[in-house]
Amino acid sequence: MITSQARPTVSLRLSVTEQCQLGCLYCRPAPGSSASKCTCASEPLPFDDIAYFVGLIQSHFSLTKVHLTGGEPLLRPNLAQLIRLLTDQKLDLALTTNAQCLKKHASPLKQAGLKRVNVSLDSLNPATFANMTRGGDVKRTLAGIQQASDVQLQPIKLNMTVLRGLNDHEIEDVAHYGLRTGCEVRFLELMPIGPAQDRFDQFFVSAAEVHKRLTREFSLNPIEAKPGQSARRYLARDSQGRKGVLGQIAPYTRPFCQGCRRLRLTSTGQLITCLASGNAIDLSQWLRQRNLRSERIIKEIVTRELDAKCMRGPFDTSRSMVAVGG
Ligand code: SAM
């Protein structure tokens, strides 16, 4: 029996494809390695199945936030169609993207009902960016951010995953860029999953170290956190009096498991409740069936998995974010 005295809060991250045109060193297994094979045995879930899942969750839980992600979500053909299906359901709808194609897509996606974007931006330097992403063009990402701003896909959040020896010398530059452009920059700790497992000790930079660096150039005043929020956010001010918001997400040194109500659905319909664990439950057959029985089963699985959420154990998965949906 499903118990739902008060409707539990849930936020969803939906991967719409495993495909990505970039190959971020810590996210996607190296080409040719055994782990590099796409895990999608079949086509990604059709939009109707995704919208059905969202509607089901919404009817049973308190769902306010939905992030579309991937892989690179802008590579999924006709993404605006999915956004239209989801905006009918009155959600805070965000997209996490590398923004390589955002210049072209920002306006149609905004018109379809997308509210805001999170953009991965590990460097402003063309050579560093190309190296970390295996061939990405930072100019395209910056043009995408500009276009998102022009069409009011706001607030724009920029995610910088910090890796020692690769981009840690650019922490301050990216923070200044955020203040100049009015985007909130969040510095992410590397997680030891997927290809980041191998050289984790070499690359890892703690949030505490990043914070120390930032305080040399910015005054940082903590902003009160909302329940379940993963980022610690600060009102930042630089030496010229320019203001903005900087944040830190520290899944490794400061796990935010308490109050975590995130659920992930992979592009093939696997339900994942914790990034640290390798567990996944295949919902695809139930999503396809769409009858009263399958609806009850999905609700029961989700309720059970939410109830079982607890402080995570050690990171224990070779599954990469490109396959999970970050
Ligand atoms: N392609 C989109 C993008 O680049 O934003 C969405 C998917 S990507 C997997 C989402 C986020 O996952 C990126 O911001 C990336 O930095 C983060 N990510 C991937 N692997 C990670 C790891 N091992 N540790 C921390 N963050 C990771």
Short mmCIF file of C-alpha atoms and ligand atoms in Angstrom, two decimals:
data_model
loop_
_atom_site.label_atom_id
_atom_site.label_comp_id
_atom_site.label_asym_id
_atom_site.label_seq_id
_atom_site.Cartn_x
_atom_site.Cartn_y
_atom_site.Cartn_z
CA MET A 1 0.00 0.00 0.00
CA ILE A 2 1.19 3.48 -0.80
CA THR A 3 1.20 5.72 2.20
CA SER A 4 0.89 9.39 1.45
CA GLN A 5 -0.44 11.36 4.42
CA ALA A 6 1.50 14.39 3.21
CA ARG A 7 2.69 14.32 -0.38
CA PRO A 8 6.46 13.82 -0.23
CA THR A 9 8.55 16.35 -2.15
CA VAL A 10 10.46 15.06 -5.17
CA SER A 11 12.67 16.61 -7.81
CA LEU A 12 13.41 14.84 -11.07
CA ARG A 13 16.41 14.72 -13.35
CA LEU A 14 15.46 13.19 -16.65
CA SER A 15 18.10 12.10 -19.11
CA VAL A 16 16.79 12.34 -22.64
CA THR A 17 19.81 10.82 -24.39
CA GLU A 18 23.16 9.21 -23.66
CA GLN A 19 24.67 10.82 -26.73
CA CYS A 20 27.07 13.71 -26.25
CA GLN A 21 29.28 15.48 -28.77
CA LEU A 22 31.89 16.16 -26.05
CA GLY A 23 33.95 13.72 -24.08
CA CYS A 24 34.71 15.42 -20.76
CA LEU A 25 37.61 13.52 -19.24
CA TYR A 26 35.90 12.89 -15.90
CA CYS A 27 32.45 12.18 -17.33
CA ARG A 28 32.77 10.04 -20.42
CA PRO A 29 34.97 6.97 -20.72
CA ALA A 30 37.86 7.34 -23.18
CA PRO A 31 37.02 6.33 -26.75
CA GLY A 32 37.96 2.72 -27.37
CA SER A 33 37.87 1.73 -23.69
CA SER A 34 35.53 -1.10 -22.75
CA ALA A 35 33.46 1.35 -20.68
CA SER A 36 32.98 3.69 -23.63
CA LYS A 37 30.24 1.65 -25.24
CA CYS A 38 26.87 3.38 -25.10
CA THR A 39 24.74 1.42 -22.62
CA CYS A 40 21.49 2.13 -24.43
CA ALA A 41 20.53 -1.22 -25.87
CA SER A 42 17.49 0.34 -27.49
CA GLU A 43 16.07 3.69 -28.47
CA PRO A 44 15.67 6.24 -25.69
CA LEU A 45 12.27 6.45 -24.01
CA PRO A 46 9.69 8.14 -26.23
CA PHE A 47 8.56 11.59 -25.08
CA ASP A 48 5.10 10.24 -24.24
CA ASP A 49 6.61 7.79 -21.75
CA ILE A 50 8.70 10.52 -20.14
CA ALA A 51 5.70 12.86 -19.87
CA TYR A 52 3.59 10.00 -18.51
CA PHE A 53 6.21 9.34 -15.81
CA VAL A 54 6.34 13.02 -14.88
CA GLY A 55 2.53 13.20 -14.72
CA LEU A 56 2.43 10.12 -12.51
CA ILE A 57 5.00 11.53 -10.12
CA GLN A 58 3.18 14.83 -10.10
CA SER A 59 -0.14 13.24 -9.27
CA HIS A 60 1.30 11.37 -6.33
CA PHE A 61 4.10 13.53 -4.96
CA SER A 62 4.85 17.18 -4.56
CA LEU A 63 6.91 17.79 -7.72
CA THR A 64 8.10 21.29 -8.45
CA LYS A 65 11.40 20.91 -10.27
CA VAL A 66 12.33 18.94 -13.39
CA HIS A 67 15.77 19.07 -15.00
CA LEU A 68 16.31 17.72 -18.49
CA THR A 69 19.80 16.40 -18.93
CA GLY A 70 21.88 13.74 -20.67
CA GLY A 71 24.29 12.98 -22.34
CA GLU A 72 23.75 16.26 -24.11
CA PRO A 73 19.99 16.94 -24.09
CA LEU A 74 20.16 19.34 -27.06
CA LEU A 75 21.16 16.38 -29.24
CA ARG A 76 17.77 14.74 -28.73
CA PRO A 77 15.74 15.60 -31.84
CA ASN A 78 12.60 17.71 -31.30
CA LEU A 79 13.34 18.43 -27.64
CA ALA A 80 10.90 21.36 -27.80
CA GLN A 81 8.12 18.82 -28.23
CA LEU A 82 8.93 17.22 -24.85
CA ILE A 83 9.16 20.64 -23.25
CA ARG A 84 5.70 21.49 -24.54
CA LEU A 85 4.33 18.25 -23.07
CA LEU A 86 5.90 19.07 -19.71
CA THR A 87 4.97 22.74 -19.53
CA ASP A 88 1.34 21.68 -19.76
CA GLN A 89 2.10 20.15 -16.40
CA LYS A 90 3.13 23.52 -14.89
CA LEU A 91 6.62 22.73 -13.66
CA ASP A 92 9.80 24.63 -13.01
CA LEU A 93 11.57 23.22 -16.03
CA ALA A 94 15.34 23.54 -16.42
CA LEU A 95 17.91 22.16 -18.85
CA THR A 96 21.50 21.15 -18.07
CA THR A 97 23.64 21.54 -21.17
CA ASN A 98 27.15 22.01 -22.47
CA ALA A 99 25.64 24.84 -24.58
CA GLN A 100 27.60 23.91 -27.70
CA CYS A 101 24.31 24.15 -29.66
CA LEU A 102 22.41 26.49 -27.35
CA LYS A 103 22.70 29.53 -29.60
CA LYS A 104 20.45 27.80 -32.12
CA HIS A 105 18.07 26.19 -29.62
CA ALA A 106 17.63 28.82 -26.89
CA SER A 107 14.82 30.78 -28.50
CA PRO A 108 12.66 27.83 -29.66
CA LEU A 109 13.08 26.12 -26.29
CA LYS A 110 12.11 29.28 -24.45
CA GLN A 111 9.02 29.56 -26.65
CA ALA A 112 8.19 25.93 -25.91
CA GLY A 113 8.15 26.72 -22.17
CA LEU A 114 11.68 26.08 -20.87
CA LYS A 115 12.36 28.34 -17.88
CA ARG A 116 16.11 28.30 -17.32
CA VAL A 117 19.44 26.63 -18.08
CA ASN A 118 22.44 25.28 -16.20
CA VAL A 119 25.54 25.33 -18.38
CA SER A 120 28.71 23.33 -17.80
CA LEU A 121 31.67 25.67 -18.17
CA ASP A 122 34.93 24.21 -16.92
CA SER A 123 37.16 26.86 -18.47
CA LEU A 124 37.17 30.12 -20.39
CA ASN A 125 40.44 29.26 -22.04
CA PRO A 126 39.98 27.68 -25.51
CA ALA A 127 42.88 25.24 -25.09
CA THR A 128 41.91 24.13 -21.56
CA PHE A 129 38.27 23.79 -22.60
CA ALA A 130 39.15 21.73 -25.67
CA ASN A 131 41.45 19.52 -23.61
CA MET A 132 38.97 18.84 -20.82
CA THR A 133 36.03 18.25 -23.15
CA ARG A 134 38.02 16.34 -25.81
CA GLY A 135 37.43 18.83 -28.56
CA GLY A 136 34.79 21.31 -27.37
CA ASP A 137 34.78 24.92 -28.55
CA VAL A 138 34.44 27.37 -25.67
CA LYS A 139 33.35 30.14 -28.03
CA ARG A 140 30.24 28.15 -28.90
CA THR A 141 29.40 27.62 -25.24
CA LEU A 142 29.86 31.34 -24.48
CA ALA A 143 27.68 32.25 -27.47
CA GLY A 144 25.05 29.83 -26.14
CA ILE A 145 25.14 31.47 -22.71
CA GLN A 146 24.76 34.91 -24.31
CA GLN A 147 21.78 33.74 -26.35
CA ALA A 148 20.15 32.15 -23.29
CA SER A 149 20.51 35.47 -21.51
CA ASP A 150 19.11 37.39 -24.50
CA VAL A 151 15.95 35.26 -24.59
CA GLN A 152 15.54 35.38 -20.79
CA LEU A 153 16.25 31.74 -20.02
CA GLN A 154 17.08 32.85 -16.54
CA PRO A 155 18.54 32.52 -13.97
CA ILE A 156 21.56 31.00 -15.74
CA LYS A 157 23.76 28.82 -13.58
CA LEU A 158 27.26 27.88 -14.68
CA ASN A 159 28.79 24.66 -13.36
CA MET A 160 32.57 24.39 -13.16
CA THR A 161 33.89 20.98 -12.13
CA VAL A 162 37.32 21.70 -10.68
CA LEU A 163 40.23 19.35 -11.46
CA ARG A 164 43.71 19.90 -10.12
CA GLY A 165 46.29 20.62 -12.78
CA LEU A 166 43.64 20.98 -15.49
CA ASN A 167 41.44 23.98 -14.66
CA ASP A 168 41.97 24.82 -10.99
CA HIS A 169 44.06 27.85 -11.98
CA GLU A 170 40.91 29.34 -13.55
CA ILE A 171 38.59 29.31 -10.53
CA GLU A 172 38.83 33.07 -10.04
CA ASP A 173 38.50 33.83 -13.79
CA VAL A 174 35.26 31.85 -14.05
CA ALA A 175 33.94 33.47 -10.86
CA HIS A 176 34.66 36.96 -12.27
CA TYR A 177 33.00 35.98 -15.55
CA GLY A 178 29.89 35.00 -13.58
CA LEU A 179 29.75 38.33 -11.77
CA ARG A 180 30.30 40.24 -15.04
CA THR A 181 27.55 38.39 -16.90
CA GLY A 182 25.04 38.05 -14.06
CA CYS A 183 25.27 34.23 -14.05
CA GLU A 184 25.56 32.23 -10.84
CA VAL A 185 28.74 30.12 -10.90
CA ARG A 186 28.76 26.88 -8.92
CA PHE A 187 32.04 25.07 -8.28
CA LEU A 188 31.55 21.30 -8.26
CA GLU A 189 33.68 18.79 -6.46
CA LEU A 190 34.73 15.88 -8.61
CA MET A 191 32.95 12.61 -7.75
CA PRO A 192 34.86 9.31 -7.97
CA ILE A 193 32.49 7.69 -10.44
CA GLY A 194 32.90 6.51 -14.02
CA PRO A 195 36.19 7.56 -15.59
CA ALA A 196 36.90 9.89 -12.64
CA GLN A 197 37.58 6.86 -10.44
CA ASP A 198 40.98 6.14 -11.92
CA ARG A 199 42.90 9.33 -11.19
CA PHE A 200 40.59 10.75 -8.53
CA ASP A 201 43.34 11.45 -5.96
CA GLN A 202 45.37 13.29 -8.57
CA PHE A 203 42.51 15.50 -9.78
CA PHE A 204 40.35 16.06 -6.70
CA VAL A 205 40.12 19.61 -5.30
CA SER A 206 37.98 20.06 -2.18
CA ALA A 207 35.28 22.71 -1.81
CA ALA A 208 37.20 24.00 1.22
CA GLU A 209 40.23 24.71 -0.96
CA VAL A 210 38.12 26.44 -3.61
CA HIS A 211 36.42 28.52 -0.92
CA LYS A 212 39.77 29.63 0.47
CA ARG A 213 40.88 30.70 -2.99
CA LEU A 214 37.68 32.65 -3.61
CA THR A 215 37.92 34.55 -0.33
CA ARG A 216 41.21 36.06 -1.56
CA GLU A 217 39.33 37.91 -4.32
CA PHE A 218 35.73 38.11 -3.15
CA SER A 219 33.87 38.83 0.04
CA LEU A 220 31.46 35.93 0.51
CA ASN A 221 28.31 36.16 2.62
CA PRO A 222 26.35 32.92 3.03
CA ILE A 223 22.80 32.85 1.67
CA GLU A 224 20.36 30.83 3.74
CA ALA A 225 19.83 27.41 2.16
CA LYS A 226 16.44 26.10 1.08
CA PRO A 227 15.51 22.56 2.22
CA GLY A 228 17.12 19.86 0.09
CA GLN A 229 19.44 22.35 -1.65
CA SER A 230 22.71 20.81 -2.84
CA ALA A 231 24.68 24.06 -3.24
CA ARG A 232 26.05 26.33 -0.54
CA ARG A 233 25.50 29.78 -1.99
CA TYR A 234 27.16 33.09 -1.23
CA LEU A 235 26.51 36.70 -2.07
CA ALA A 236 29.87 37.60 -3.58
CA ARG A 237 31.44 41.00 -4.07
CA ASP A 238 34.70 41.71 -5.87
CA SER A 239 37.22 44.46 -5.14
CA GLN A 240 35.45 46.82 -7.56
CA GLY A 241 32.13 46.41 -5.78
CA ARG A 242 30.62 44.15 -8.45
CA LYS A 243 28.13 41.71 -6.91
CA GLY A 244 26.83 38.28 -7.80
CA VAL A 245 26.17 34.81 -6.47
CA LEU A 246 28.78 32.06 -6.20
CA GLY A 247 28.04 28.55 -5.00
CA GLN A 248 29.71 25.29 -4.12
CA ILE A 249 28.46 21.76 -4.54
CA ALA A 250 30.49 19.30 -2.49
CA PRO A 251 29.13 15.77 -2.90
CA TYR A 252 32.42 14.24 -1.75
CA THR A 253 33.37 16.22 1.36
CA ARG A 254 29.91 17.50 2.37
CA PRO A 255 27.32 15.00 1.14
CA PHE A 256 23.88 16.60 0.98
CA CYS A 257 21.99 13.34 1.46
CA GLN A 258 19.87 14.66 4.28
CA GLY A 259 16.72 15.97 2.71
CA CYS A 260 17.78 14.77 -0.76
CA ARG A 261 14.62 14.05 -2.73
CA ARG A 262 16.24 13.75 -6.16
CA LEU A 263 15.26 10.95 -8.47
CA ARG A 264 16.94 10.27 -11.77
CA LEU A 265 15.45 8.53 -14.76
CA THR A 266 17.98 7.50 -17.38
CA SER A 267 17.24 7.82 -21.08
CA THR A 268 16.34 4.12 -21.15
CA GLY A 269 14.01 4.24 -18.15
CA GLN A 270 16.24 3.18 -15.27
CA LEU A 271 15.32 4.79 -11.95
CA ILE A 272 18.38 5.88 -9.95
CA THR A 273 18.01 7.32 -6.47
CA CYS A 274 21.66 7.89 -5.55
CA LEU A 275 24.65 8.76 -7.72
CA ALA A 276 27.02 7.03 -5.33
CA SER A 277 25.48 3.60 -5.73
CA GLY A 278 25.36 1.36 -8.77
CA ASN A 279 21.70 0.42 -8.14
CA ALA A 280 19.05 1.07 -10.75
CA ILE A 281 15.49 -0.17 -11.26
CA ASP A 282 14.19 -0.67 -14.77
CA LEU A 283 10.84 1.10 -15.15
CA SER A 284 10.73 0.97 -18.94
CA GLN A 285 8.32 -1.99 -19.24
CA TRP A 286 5.90 -0.36 -16.76
CA LEU A 287 6.13 2.99 -18.53
CA ARG A 288 5.27 1.30 -21.81
CA GLN A 289 2.27 -0.58 -20.44
CA ARG A 290 0.50 2.46 -19.03
CA ASN A 291 -2.40 0.69 -17.36
CA LEU A 292 -3.73 0.80 -13.80
CA ARG A 293 -1.51 -2.07 -12.69
CA SER A 294 1.70 -0.59 -14.10
CA GLU A 295 0.79 2.79 -12.65
CA ARG A 296 0.38 1.26 -9.19
CA ILE A 297 3.69 -0.59 -9.56
CA ILE A 298 5.59 2.54 -10.56
CA LYS A 299 4.13 4.50 -7.66
CA GLU A 300 5.01 1.73 -5.24
CA ILE A 301 8.58 1.47 -6.51
CA VAL A 302 9.13 5.22 -6.30
CA THR A 303 7.59 5.45 -2.82
CA ARG A 304 9.72 2.55 -1.59
CA GLU A 305 12.89 4.00 -3.09
CA LEU A 306 12.23 7.44 -1.61
CA ASP A 307 11.61 5.92 1.82
CA ALA A 308 14.86 3.95 1.52
CA LYS A 309 16.94 7.02 0.71
CA CYS A 310 19.50 7.53 3.46
CA MET A 311 23.02 8.83 3.99
CA ARG A 312 25.02 7.46 1.14
CA GLY A 313 27.77 4.92 1.60
CA PRO A 314 31.09 5.37 -0.18
CA PHE A 315 30.96 6.09 -3.91
CA ASP A 316 30.77 2.67 -5.43
CA THR A 317 29.95 2.74 -9.11
CA SER A 318 31.81 2.67 -12.36
CA ARG A 319 28.73 4.10 -14.07
CA SER A 320 29.57 7.45 -15.66
CA MET A 321 27.48 10.61 -15.48
CA VAL A 322 27.06 10.65 -19.23
CA ALA A 323 25.05 7.43 -18.86
CA VAL A 324 23.18 8.43 -15.70
CA GLY A 325 22.22 11.96 -16.58
CA GLY A 326 23.98 14.55 -14.48
N1 SAM B 1 25.85 17.49 -21.30
C1 SAM B 1 25.30 18.28 -20.25
C2 SAM B 1 26.33 19.18 -19.63
O1 SAM B 1 27.49 19.13 -20.03
O2 SAM B 1 25.96 19.95 -18.74
C3 SAM B 1 24.55 17.51 -19.18
C4 SAM B 1 25.12 16.23 -18.68
S1 SAM B 1 26.62 16.35 -17.75
C5 SAM B 1 26.77 14.65 -17.31
C6 SAM B 1 26.06 17.17 -16.29
C7 SAM B 1 27.09 17.56 -15.27
O3 SAM B 1 27.68 16.40 -14.72
C8 SAM B 1 28.21 18.43 -15.79
O4 SAM B 1 28.16 19.69 -15.19
C9 SAM B 1 29.46 17.67 -15.35
O5 SAM B 1 30.42 18.54 -14.92
C10 SAM B 1 28.95 16.80 -14.23
N2 SAM B 1 29.80 15.63 -14.00
C11 SAM B 1 30.02 14.61 -14.83
N3 SAM B 1 30.88 13.70 -14.28
C12 SAM B 1 31.18 14.17 -13.06
C13 SAM B 1 32.02 13.71 -11.99
N4 SAM B 1 32.71 12.57 -12.08
N5 SAM B 1 32.09 14.47 -10.89
C14 SAM B 1 31.41 15.62 -10.78
N6 SAM B 1 30.60 16.12 -11.74
C15 SAM B 1 30.49 15.41 -12.87
#
